[in-house]
């Protein structure tokens, strides 16, 4: 059985991008693989969330993991900070990572541009912490969306550099993974770019139907096709991309054809899209309501997950210390 590891930052509610980029893979992979899925609370500290909000978000993310179909009987589900061995591997890996390569990371450069007043060392070394999460359990596959591809490449670089420096075959080189396809990017409703947590362009699994309808009806489109088979603008193509994952293939075909022959009405497209999203999120939303009052079960899931994850993590850290020459006198 292949070892699979992945995580999501608890920075609010999960949106359709998180779901279709990552979660849908988690749910499928737990059936046939040895899976470990965590809530990446340490990663979310780079933006200095209010401590009370952070705690609530960790709890909410656990609820959303379970409501989406993750099963603690099938996968190990844990909170990143409950496995302190992660910090140790992170510090040790930092010794073999070069500042130059961190400076060139796309996600780092984006964050510097967006937030020039908070360029902290945690942001710079973000990919090292991610590598620690993955390498600590010797993952072979890491289900993620397209935006994480470079981080996985860096994880492979660090793994092979460690093996070279210490002349061992210790760390595996993990690959980013998406079931049956290339890695995906779910676009936002604002006409360009990916769906994100703080961009105001997303639909959350926890959105009520009326909110989903409102958001979809407000999605950016264009002024409509003017001649048959004209190329589709980015904003409309984004709606088709979301439709591709939530609607059945007949529906997608119908609207794509009506675009091609210029009979499309964006109002109809949006109504259909909103209803298909609601059909998809409603069962998850209902399970969230059931789970949210089950405090005992949430605590137990996190406790058992942490115990199991620490078993695997502490073995790795022991071995890495030994390889690097850190031994008690
Ligand atoms: P995060 O929390 O930003 O996103 C979690 C997962 O959702 C995917 N995703 C998307 N996929 C497609 N389209 C989108 N619009 C979209 N938005 C988000 C992300 O690709 C990701 O898979 N650094 C990671 C969390 C992390 C992690 C790890 C992942 C920490 N350690 C180790 C894997 C392995 C992050 O910030 O993801």
GROMACS .gro file of C-alpha atoms and ligand atoms in nm:
model
  366
    1UNK     CA    1   0.000   0.000   0.000
    2UNK     CA    2   0.131   0.341  -0.090
    3UNK     CA    3   0.171   0.604   0.177
    4UNK     CA    4  -0.031   0.918   0.101
    5UNK     CA    5   0.008   1.242   0.296
    6UNK     CA    6  -0.160   1.581   0.253
    7UNK     CA    7  -0.301   1.874   0.443
    8UNK     CA    8  -0.512   2.189   0.423
    9UNK     CA    9  -0.457   2.514   0.617
   10UNK     CA   10  -0.735   2.598   0.863
   11UNK     CA   11  -0.793   2.954   0.752
   12UNK     CA   12  -1.172   2.955   0.749
   13UNK     CA   13  -1.413   2.740   0.559
   14UNK     CA   14  -1.316   2.501   0.280
   15UNK     CA   15  -1.411   2.621  -0.067
   16UNK     CA   16  -1.477   2.431  -0.388
   17UNK     CA   17  -1.108   2.475  -0.486
   18UNK     CA   18  -0.993   2.293  -0.172
   19UNK     CA   19  -1.257   2.028  -0.227
   20UNK     CA   20  -1.191   1.950  -0.593
   21UNK     CA   21  -0.816   2.020  -0.582
   22UNK     CA   22  -0.748   1.810  -0.274
   23UNK     CA   23  -1.033   1.669  -0.067
   24UNK     CA   24  -1.199   1.466  -0.340
   25UNK     CA   25  -0.868   1.284  -0.379
   26UNK     CA   26  -0.831   1.233  -0.004
   27UNK     CA   27  -1.173   1.069   0.009
   28UNK     CA   28  -1.101   0.833  -0.279
   29UNK     CA   29  -0.745   0.752  -0.178
   30UNK     CA   30  -0.833   0.646   0.175
   31UNK     CA   31  -1.006   0.340   0.028
   32UNK     CA   32  -0.693   0.179  -0.112
   33UNK     CA   33  -0.393   0.356   0.040
   34UNK     CA   34  -0.224   0.413   0.369
   35UNK     CA   35  -0.336   0.775   0.417
   36UNK     CA   36  -0.248   1.052   0.659
   37UNK     CA   37  -0.441   1.378   0.631
   38UNK     CA   38  -0.369   1.668   0.860
   39UNK     CA   39  -0.484   2.020   0.936
   40UNK     CA   40  -0.189   2.249   0.868
   41UNK     CA   41  -0.231   2.491   1.158
   42UNK     CA   42   0.140   2.576   1.187
   43UNK     CA   43   0.143   2.686   0.824
   44UNK     CA   44  -0.147   2.920   0.885
   45UNK     CA   45   0.053   3.113   1.149
   46UNK     CA   46   0.241   3.307   0.881
   47UNK     CA   47  -0.053   3.550   0.867
   48UNK     CA   48  -0.082   3.587   1.250
   49UNK     CA   49  -0.445   3.476   1.291
   50UNK     CA   50  -0.622   3.569   1.612
   51UNK     CA   51  -0.556   3.269   1.847
   52UNK     CA   52  -0.924   3.215   1.922
   53UNK     CA   53  -1.010   3.222   1.552
   54UNK     CA   54  -0.733   2.976   1.479
   55UNK     CA   55  -0.865   2.727   1.733
   56UNK     CA   56  -1.215   2.757   1.593
   57UNK     CA   57  -1.085   2.712   1.240
   58UNK     CA   58  -0.895   2.395   1.330
   59UNK     CA   59  -1.213   2.251   1.479
   60UNK     CA   60  -1.420   2.361   1.179
   61UNK     CA   61  -1.170   2.212   0.934
   62UNK     CA   62  -1.183   1.881   1.118
   63UNK     CA   63  -1.563   1.890   1.092
   64UNK     CA   64  -1.534   1.962   0.719
   65UNK     CA   65  -1.284   1.678   0.669
   66UNK     CA   66  -1.526   1.434   0.829
   67UNK     CA   67  -1.836   1.580   0.663
   68UNK     CA   68  -1.666   1.547   0.324
   69UNK     CA   69  -1.622   1.176   0.386
   70UNK     CA   70  -1.283   1.126   0.552
   71UNK     CA   71  -1.310   0.827   0.778
   72UNK     CA   72  -1.084   0.795   1.085
   73UNK     CA   73  -1.118   0.416   1.053
   74UNK     CA   74  -0.959   0.432   0.710
   75UNK     CA   75  -0.717   0.726   0.728
   76UNK     CA   76  -0.509   0.885   1.000
   77UNK     CA   77  -0.650   1.234   1.056
   78UNK     CA   78  -0.453   1.472   1.276
   79UNK     CA   79  -0.366   1.830   1.356
   80UNK     CA   80  -0.014   1.926   1.243
   81UNK     CA   81   0.083   2.095   1.572
   82UNK     CA   82  -0.014   1.782   1.767
   83UNK     CA   83   0.290   1.619   1.606
   84UNK     CA   84   0.579   1.830   1.741
   85UNK     CA   85   0.832   1.605   1.567
   86UNK     CA   86   0.737   1.808   1.259
   87UNK     CA   87   0.913   2.115   1.405
   88UNK     CA   88   1.226   1.913   1.465
   89UNK     CA   89   1.246   1.775   1.115
   90UNK     CA   90   1.173   2.125   0.984
   91UNK     CA   91   1.475   2.267   1.171
   92UNK     CA   92   1.699   1.986   1.055
   93UNK     CA   93   1.590   2.021   0.692
   94UNK     CA   94   1.649   2.397   0.708
   95UNK     CA   95   2.022   2.317   0.728
   96UNK     CA   96   2.024   2.173   0.377
   97UNK     CA   97   1.799   2.430   0.210
   98UNK     CA   98   1.943   2.736   0.035
   99UNK     CA   99   1.806   3.086   0.079
  100UNK     CA  100   1.834   3.143  -0.297
  101UNK     CA  101   1.593   2.863  -0.385
  102UNK     CA  102   1.345   2.979  -0.119
  103UNK     CA  103   1.362   3.334  -0.251
  104UNK     CA  104   1.272   3.213  -0.598
  105UNK     CA  105   0.959   3.019  -0.489
  106UNK     CA  106   0.653   3.150  -0.673
  107UNK     CA  107   0.425   3.137  -0.370
  108UNK     CA  108   0.681   3.336  -0.165
  109UNK     CA  109   0.720   3.601  -0.435
  110UNK     CA  110   0.339   3.631  -0.455
  111UNK     CA  111   0.309   3.676  -0.079
  112UNK     CA  112   0.584   3.941  -0.077
  113UNK     CA  113   0.397   4.131  -0.345
  114UNK     CA  114   0.060   4.101  -0.169
  115UNK     CA  115   0.187   4.172   0.181
  116UNK     CA  116   0.515   4.363   0.178
  117UNK     CA  117   0.483   4.445   0.548
  118UNK     CA  118   0.481   4.087   0.667
  119UNK     CA  119   0.764   3.907   0.492
  120UNK     CA  120   0.851   3.675   0.780
  121UNK     CA  121   1.099   3.387   0.792
  122UNK     CA  122   0.809   3.142   0.827
  123UNK     CA  123   0.686   3.250   0.484
  124UNK     CA  124   1.030   3.208   0.334
  125UNK     CA  125   1.073   2.859   0.481
  126UNK     CA  126   0.712   2.756   0.419
  127UNK     CA  127   0.821   2.494   0.162
  128UNK     CA  128   1.062   2.343   0.416
  129UNK     CA  129   0.781   2.293   0.667
  130UNK     CA  130   0.574   2.135   0.391
  131UNK     CA  131   0.861   1.904   0.304
  132UNK     CA  132   0.886   1.809   0.672
  133UNK     CA  133   0.512   1.720   0.676
  134UNK     CA  134   0.557   1.495   0.377
  135UNK     CA  135   0.898   1.340   0.439
  136UNK     CA  136   0.828   1.269   0.805
  137UNK     CA  137   0.590   0.994   0.691
  138UNK     CA  138   0.784   0.889   0.379
  139UNK     CA  139   0.489   0.970   0.152
  140UNK     CA  140   0.489   0.842  -0.204
  141UNK     CA  141   0.192   1.049  -0.322
  142UNK     CA  142   0.064   1.389  -0.217
  143UNK     CA  143  -0.284   1.488  -0.341
  144UNK     CA  144  -0.283   1.864  -0.400
  145UNK     CA  145  -0.408   2.129  -0.642
  146UNK     CA  146  -0.197   2.284  -0.916
  147UNK     CA  147  -0.079   2.572  -0.693
  148UNK     CA  148   0.121   2.329  -0.476
  149UNK     CA  149   0.315   2.169  -0.760
  150UNK     CA  150   0.632   2.372  -0.707
  151UNK     CA  151   0.633   2.290  -0.335
  152UNK     CA  152   0.633   1.922  -0.424
  153UNK     CA  153   0.921   1.973  -0.664
  154UNK     CA  154   1.112   2.141  -0.382
  155UNK     CA  155   1.030   1.853  -0.146
  156UNK     CA  156   1.188   1.614  -0.397
  157UNK     CA  157   1.493   1.838  -0.425
  158UNK     CA  158   1.539   1.847  -0.047
  159UNK     CA  159   1.489   1.470  -0.019
  160UNK     CA  160   1.749   1.391  -0.281
  161UNK     CA  161   1.992   1.653  -0.149
  162UNK     CA  162   1.965   1.501   0.199
  163UNK     CA  163   2.033   1.156   0.055
  164UNK     CA  164   2.335   1.290  -0.139
  165UNK     CA  165   2.490   1.487   0.145
  166UNK     CA  166   2.460   1.202   0.392
  167UNK     CA  167   2.521   0.927   0.134
  168UNK     CA  168   2.205   0.739   0.221
  169UNK     CA  169   1.895   0.624   0.038
  170UNK     CA  170   1.670   0.744   0.314
  171UNK     CA  171   1.402   0.981   0.189
  172UNK     CA  172   1.163   0.889  -0.094
  173UNK     CA  173   1.087   1.148  -0.360
  174UNK     CA  174   0.709   1.207  -0.342
  175UNK     CA  175   0.490   1.315  -0.631
  176UNK     CA  176   0.197   1.555  -0.643
  177UNK     CA  177  -0.114   1.361  -0.735
  178UNK     CA  178  -0.464   1.403  -0.872
  179UNK     CA  179  -0.689   1.108  -0.952
  180UNK     CA  180  -0.695   1.033  -1.320
  181UNK     CA  181  -0.599   1.383  -1.433
  182UNK     CA  182  -0.337   1.651  -1.417
  183UNK     CA  183  -0.335   1.869  -1.107
  184UNK     CA  184  -0.629   2.104  -1.120
  185UNK     CA  185  -0.699   2.469  -1.057
  186UNK     CA  186  -1.057   2.569  -0.974
  187UNK     CA  187  -1.111   2.930  -1.080
  188UNK     CA  188  -1.292   3.195  -0.878
  189UNK     CA  189  -1.619   3.368  -0.968
  190UNK     CA  190  -1.453   3.704  -1.027
  191UNK     CA  191  -1.345   3.646  -1.384
  192UNK     CA  192  -0.978   3.561  -1.340
  193UNK     CA  193  -0.742   3.367  -1.116
  194UNK     CA  194  -0.797   3.074  -0.881
  195UNK     CA  195  -1.062   3.036  -0.616
  196UNK     CA  196  -0.906   3.136  -0.284
  197UNK     CA  197  -0.998   3.168   0.081
  198UNK     CA  198  -0.950   3.537   0.122
  199UNK     CA  199  -1.025   3.659  -0.226
  200UNK     CA  200  -1.402   3.691  -0.192
  201UNK     CA  201  -1.437   3.486  -0.510
  202UNK     CA  202  -1.523   3.147  -0.364
  203UNK     CA  203  -1.807   2.918  -0.276
  204UNK     CA  204  -1.769   2.743   0.056
  205UNK     CA  205  -1.894   2.396   0.142
  206UNK     CA  206  -2.068   2.561   0.438
  207UNK     CA  207  -2.250   2.825   0.232
  208UNK     CA  208  -2.630   2.814   0.255
  209UNK     CA  209  -2.819   2.760  -0.074
  210UNK     CA  210  -2.938   3.122  -0.082
  211UNK     CA  211  -2.577   3.243  -0.049
  212UNK     CA  212  -2.461   3.009  -0.324
  213UNK     CA  213  -2.736   3.134  -0.559
  214UNK     CA  214  -2.647   3.494  -0.488
  215UNK     CA  215  -2.274   3.441  -0.543
  216UNK     CA  216  -2.320   3.248  -0.868
  217UNK     CA  217  -2.569   3.499  -1.008
  218UNK     CA  218  -2.313   3.774  -0.945
  219UNK     CA  219  -2.027   3.584  -1.116
  220UNK     CA  220  -1.843   3.781  -1.381
  221UNK     CA  221  -1.924   3.692  -1.745
  222UNK     CA  222  -1.881   3.872  -2.076
  223UNK     CA  223  -2.122   4.032  -2.321
  224UNK     CA  224  -2.190   3.699  -2.495
  225UNK     CA  225  -2.067   3.522  -2.808
  226UNK     CA  226  -2.117   3.724  -3.125
  227UNK     CA  227  -2.032   3.464  -3.386
  228UNK     CA  228  -2.051   3.083  -3.392
  229UNK     CA  229  -1.757   2.891  -3.244
  230UNK     CA  230  -1.584   3.202  -3.115
  231UNK     CA  231  -1.329   3.142  -2.843
  232UNK     CA  232  -1.459   3.146  -2.487
  233UNK     CA  233  -1.351   3.437  -2.264
  234UNK     CA  234  -1.169   3.356  -1.938
  235UNK     CA  235  -1.460   3.456  -1.715
  236UNK     CA  236  -1.711   3.231  -1.894
  237UNK     CA  237  -1.460   2.951  -1.929
  238UNK     CA  238  -1.418   2.966  -1.550
  239UNK     CA  239  -1.788   2.894  -1.506
  240UNK     CA  240  -1.759   2.601  -1.746
  241UNK     CA  241  -1.463   2.470  -1.544
  242UNK     CA  242  -1.668   2.475  -1.224
  243UNK     CA  243  -1.956   2.316  -1.413
  244UNK     CA  244  -1.720   2.040  -1.530
  245UNK     CA  245  -1.671   1.927  -1.170
  246UNK     CA  246  -2.022   1.969  -1.026
  247UNK     CA  247  -2.262   1.906  -1.315
  248UNK     CA  248  -2.329   1.598  -1.524
  249UNK     CA  249  -2.169   1.575  -1.866
  250UNK     CA  250  -2.499   1.627  -2.054
  251UNK     CA  251  -2.549   1.962  -1.884
  252UNK     CA  252  -2.196   2.076  -1.960
  253UNK     CA  253  -2.237   1.965  -2.321
  254UNK     CA  254  -2.566   2.152  -2.355
  255UNK     CA  255  -2.423   2.484  -2.235
  256UNK     CA  256  -2.098   2.451  -2.427
  257UNK     CA  257  -2.297   2.385  -2.744
  258UNK     CA  258  -2.530   2.674  -2.678
  259UNK     CA  259  -2.224   2.896  -2.638
  260UNK     CA  260  -2.082   2.767  -2.966
  261UNK     CA  261  -2.406   2.841  -3.154
  262UNK     CA  262  -2.464   3.174  -2.979
  263UNK     CA  263  -2.794   3.078  -2.813
  264UNK     CA  264  -2.655   3.073  -2.461
  265UNK     CA  265  -2.822   3.277  -2.187
  266UNK     CA  266  -2.584   3.337  -1.903
  267UNK     CA  267  -2.875   3.369  -1.659
  268UNK     CA  268  -2.976   3.009  -1.738
  269UNK     CA  269  -2.619   2.888  -1.717
  270UNK     CA  270  -2.580   3.047  -1.374
  271UNK     CA  271  -2.912   2.913  -1.244
  272UNK     CA  272  -2.817   2.562  -1.348
  273UNK     CA  273  -2.467   2.595  -1.205
  274UNK     CA  274  -2.598   2.724  -0.871
  275UNK     CA  275  -2.845   2.433  -0.842
  276UNK     CA  276  -2.577   2.178  -0.927
  277UNK     CA  277  -2.341   2.324  -0.667
  278UNK     CA  278  -2.621   2.317  -0.408
  279UNK     CA  279  -2.703   1.955  -0.493
  280UNK     CA  280  -2.342   1.872  -0.432
  281UNK     CA  281  -2.281   2.075  -0.112
  282UNK     CA  282  -2.613   2.006   0.065
  283UNK     CA  283  -2.529   1.655   0.197
  284UNK     CA  284  -2.188   1.779   0.316
  285UNK     CA  285  -2.351   2.081   0.480
  286UNK     CA  286  -2.602   1.859   0.659
  287UNK     CA  287  -2.329   1.629   0.790
  288UNK     CA  288  -2.141   1.935   0.918
  289UNK     CA  289  -2.445   2.033   1.127
  290UNK     CA  290  -2.464   1.682   1.276
  291UNK     CA  291  -2.093   1.666   1.354
  292UNK     CA  292  -2.061   2.013   1.501
  293UNK     CA  293  -2.227   1.916   1.830
  294UNK     CA  294  -2.030   1.592   1.870
  295UNK     CA  295  -1.743   1.733   2.075
  296UNK     CA  296  -1.636   1.397   2.215
  297UNK     CA  297  -1.601   1.241   1.874
  298UNK     CA  298  -1.400   1.535   1.738
  299UNK     CA  299  -1.161   1.524   2.032
  300UNK     CA  300  -1.123   1.149   2.008
  301UNK     CA  301  -1.052   1.165   1.635
  302UNK     CA  302  -0.778   1.426   1.685
  303UNK     CA  303  -0.627   1.239   1.980
  304UNK     CA  304  -0.611   0.901   1.808
  305UNK     CA  305  -0.486   1.061   1.485
  306UNK     CA  306  -0.207   1.240   1.672
  307UNK     CA  307  -0.100   0.921   1.850
  308UNK     CA  308  -0.072   0.730   1.525
  309UNK     CA  309   0.098   1.014   1.337
  310UNK     CA  310   0.352   1.061   1.617
  311UNK     CA  311   0.446   0.695   1.601
  312UNK     CA  312   0.550   0.731   1.239
  313UNK     CA  313   0.700   1.080   1.287
  314UNK     CA  314   0.912   0.999   1.591
  315UNK     CA  315   1.068   0.702   1.415
  316UNK     CA  316   1.171   0.925   1.124
  317UNK     CA  317   1.313   1.195   1.350
  318UNK     CA  318   1.515   0.935   1.544
  319UNK     CA  319   1.658   0.801   1.222
  320UNK     CA  320   1.733   1.145   1.077
  321UNK     CA  321   1.918   1.247   1.395
  322UNK     CA  322   2.124   0.932   1.371
  323UNK     CA  323   2.203   0.992   1.003
  324UNK     CA  324   2.303   1.355   1.068
  325UNK     CA  325   2.519   1.261   1.364
  326UNK     CA  326   2.307   1.396   1.647
  327UNK     CA  327   2.360   1.140   1.920
  328UNK     CA  328   2.361   1.165   2.297
  329UNK     CA  329   2.705   1.127   2.447
  330LIG     P1  330  -0.413   2.536   0.110
  330LIG     O1  331  -0.465   2.530   0.248
  330LIG     O2  332  -0.393   2.669   0.047
  330LIG     O3  333  -0.505   2.453   0.015
  330LIG     C1  334  -0.536   2.320   0.046
  330LIG     C2  335  -0.547   2.235  -0.078
  330LIG     O4  336  -0.645   2.289  -0.166
  330LIG     C3  337  -0.587   2.309  -0.292
  330LIG     N1  338  -0.647   2.428  -0.355
  330LIG     C4  339  -0.693   2.432  -0.480
  330LIG     N2  340  -0.697   2.338  -0.576
  330LIG     C5  341  -0.754   2.372  -0.694
  330LIG     N3  342  -0.805   2.495  -0.719
  330LIG     C6  343  -0.803   2.592  -0.625
  330LIG     N4  344  -0.855   2.712  -0.651
  330LIG     C7  345  -0.744   2.563  -0.499
  330LIG     N5  346  -0.725   2.634  -0.386
  330LIG     C8  347  -0.665   2.550  -0.299
  330LIG     C9  348  -0.440   2.330  -0.269
  330LIG     O5  349  -0.365   2.301  -0.385
  330LIG    C10  350  -0.415   2.232  -0.157
  330LIG     O6  351  -0.395   2.103  -0.208
  330LIG     N6  352   0.063   2.442   0.188
  330LIG    C11  353  -0.063   2.379   0.172
  330LIG    C12  354  -0.104   2.294   0.291
  330LIG    C13  355   0.000   2.197   0.329
  330LIG    C14  356   0.029   2.075   0.263
  330LIG    C15  357   0.138   2.017   0.333
  330LIG    C16  358  -0.025   2.010   0.151
  330LIG    C17  359   0.084   2.208   0.434
  330LIG     N7  360   0.168   2.099   0.436
  330LIG    C18  361   0.193   1.896   0.294
  330LIG    C19  362   0.030   1.889   0.115
  330LIG    C20  363   0.138   1.833   0.185
  330LIG    C21  364  -0.166   2.490   0.154
  330LIG     O7  365  -0.146   2.601   0.195
  330LIG     O8  366  -0.279   2.451   0.100
   0.00000   0.00000   0.00000
